Amino acid sequence: MIKKYLLALDQGTTSSRAIIFARGGKIVASVQREFKQYYPHKGWVEHDADEIFDTQLLVAKEAIKKAEIDPNEIAAIGITNQRETSIVWDKATGKPICPAIVWQCRRTAEYCDELKAEGLTDKIRMKTGLVIDAYFSATKIRWILDNVSGARERAERGELLFGTVDAWLIWKLTDGRVHATDVSNAARTMLFNINTLQWDEELLKIFGIPSSMLPTVLPSSGIFGQTDMFGASVPIAGVAGDQQAALFGQCCFSHGDVKNTYGTGGFMLMNTKDKPIFSENGLVTTVAWSLDGKADYALEGSTFVCGAAIQWLRDGLGLIKTAAETEAMALEVPDNGGVYVVPAFVGLGAPYWDAYARGAILGITRGITKNHIVRATLESMAYQTADLLFTMQKDCGAKISSLKVDGGASSNNFLLDFQADILDMPTIRPTCIETTALGAANLAALAVGFYSSLDEISSSWAKDRVFLPSIDADRRSRRIEMWHKAVGRTLNWL
Ligand code: ADP
């Protein structure tokens, strides 16, 4: 039977999604299912790993049904996933020994402070590219070994396995035959040496994690195993963490190619090819993917609150009914009326790194309307994105020429027009903004010969719209200056 389709499994933080792509990246069917979030204590976030797998399997089966295709027509499966979330399970029974600890969970923050106090910051940064933080998997695994009864002894006897969500899905889909992850996910554990592309013995010792628990690390594009769960034997052939998959889905294959995802938070990644660039300004360094025996690296920066600021306008302030109406409201006024919104609701990330900053609305006069506030909120998303991009430029010492965008809020034309103005560079939105799933599918496609080269993949990537800068340098620098002045008023607030 002719292999005409790719199946992408997009396992996110709040939902599991499956998309069937035809040649050229055309979406044939897409099915999504939310699953439960658990908040057992303040700052803790957990998932049920079995529910993650069950919902993922269900949406994949439904997508195949909805697309009305024969599973034998699927050339390969690509997996992309919420990163860093940690699962430990019993090798013999396949049962998780406790809930999955989600990337957002802060339960190991104090332990991270201890690691910093021990002076491990530079060592960890140079080996893993990461800043010491509770987000990454290492301290979560250690927490499980220290707090689940008998876990450490069982791990030392080789009875337990660890995986990020990709490894868990691969293990379940192959009925326990394959325990593997890809380099992009391994790079988010804080146990993986991104220079040697191997688990780091010294870090394993520091965190007290037996190496027998760890999955084999494989290239992002290559055969991980076969699954029989969809009525045919299908290879799992591409795996990458969500942000790296989006970089691949945006065809950012060359040095200096950058994409920004405007989701709940904002994530910017730049491909730096074979050189890991270690940031002097609070960005992290990660592996983008590896294929054909070579790894590409990426520089990454994130903003905690991006589209979430729009949710706040809707749910917190009641200023809007839907996110979509913000575009027309922003255009009702000729400018922001001097208003700046700094959405530092949970502090500020790169390049400020101030956990004590808090949000503010500045520059209000009697003539200010809700349209100004809405406009200033959208503008804040662009300013924060610009801060990341300018930081990347500083770290890599080269001028970036354009920005590719995706994520829910990238449908807002006002936002992208303003983004182009502030960056003074073309801001490009593709026709397919499901870039995360597309990236995973394309990684798989390369491995099985569905596509023959990166060039072939690039040729099917299409622009929806290019937003061009339209303001002069003076106005641009005045606005950026006012934004930085506004940010300055929010720093060290608590
Ligand atoms: P995630 O994958 O993080 O859940 P999405 O990529 O689905 O997020 O994007 C959803 C976010 O985008 C929400 O925070 C929402 O407020 C914002 N958003 C969606 N549509 C628009 C719009 N037209 N204008 C501005 N923000 C939007």
Tab-separated table of N, CA and C in Angstrom, residues 248 251 253 291-292 442 445-447 449-460:
chain	number	residue	atom	x	y	z
A	248	PHE	N	11.967	23.147	13.915
A	248	PHE	CA	12.097	22.301	12.718
A	248	PHE	C	10.900	22.516	11.787
A	251	CYS	N	11.105	25.273	9.521
A	251	CYS	CA	12.237	25.139	8.575
A	251	CYS	C	13.370	26.106	8.917
A	253	PHE	N	16.495	25.927	9.435
A	253	PHE	CA	17.583	24.964	9.268
A	253	PHE	C	18.965	25.626	9.187
A	291	LEU	N	20.409	14.845	13.242
A	291	LEU	CA	20.067	13.971	12.125
A	291	LEU	C	21.299	13.810	11.259
A	292	ASP	N	21.354	12.713	10.534
A	292	ASP	CA	22.517	12.385	9.713
A	292	ASP	C	23.812	12.445	10.533
A	442	ASN	N	7.805	15.902	10.131
A	442	ASN	CA	8.866	16.034	9.124
A	442	ASN	C	10.164	15.345	9.543
A	445	ALA	N	9.492	11.907	8.694
A	445	ALA	CA	9.429	11.739	7.240
A	445	ALA	C	10.821	11.582	6.628
A	446	LEU	N	11.764	12.352	7.146
A	446	LEU	CA	13.138	12.267	6.637
A	446	LEU	C	13.739	10.894	6.901
A	447	ALA	N	13.439	10.360	8.097
A	447	ALA	CA	14.057	9.084	8.497
A	447	ALA	C	13.594	7.922	7.630
A	449	GLY	N	12.457	8.264	4.462
A	449	GLY	CA	12.559	8.564	3.030
A	449	GLY	C	11.278	9.082	2.406
A	450	PHE	N	10.298	9.454	3.248
A	450	PHE	CA	9.057	10.061	2.744
A	450	PHE	C	9.410	11.383	2.069
A	451	TYR	N	10.344	12.125	2.698
A	451	TYR	CA	10.992	13.270	2.044
A	451	TYR	C	12.478	12.934	1.950
A	452	SER	N	13.134	13.457	0.918
A	452	SER	CA	14.519	13.036	0.722
A	452	SER	C	15.525	14.012	1.312
A	453	SER	N	15.106	15.264	1.559
A	453	SER	CA	16.097	16.238	2.032
A	453	SER	C	15.418	17.393	2.754
A	454	LEU	N	16.246	18.177	3.459
A	454	LEU	CA	15.727	19.392	4.110
A	454	LEU	C	15.212	20.359	3.044
A	455	ASP	N	15.864	20.369	1.885
A	455	ASP	CA	15.424	21.262	0.808
A	455	ASP	C	14.006	20.919	0.362
A	456	GLU	N	13.738	19.633	0.283
A	456	GLU	CA	12.391	19.237	-0.141
A	456	GLU	C	11.359	19.697	0.895
A	457	ILE	N	11.720	19.569	2.189
A	457	ILE	CA	10.802	20.016	3.244
A	457	ILE	C	10.628	21.542	3.156
A	458	SER	N	11.735	22.258	2.989
A	458	SER	CA	11.657	23.728	2.905
A	458	SER	C	10.765	24.175	1.747
A	459	SER	N	10.797	23.434	0.663
A	459	SER	CA	10.035	23.880	-0.502
A	459	SER	C	8.526	23.769	-0.266
A	460	SER	N	8.122	22.966	0.738
A	460	SER	CA	6.674	22.891	0.982
A	460	SER	C	6.223	23.840	2.104
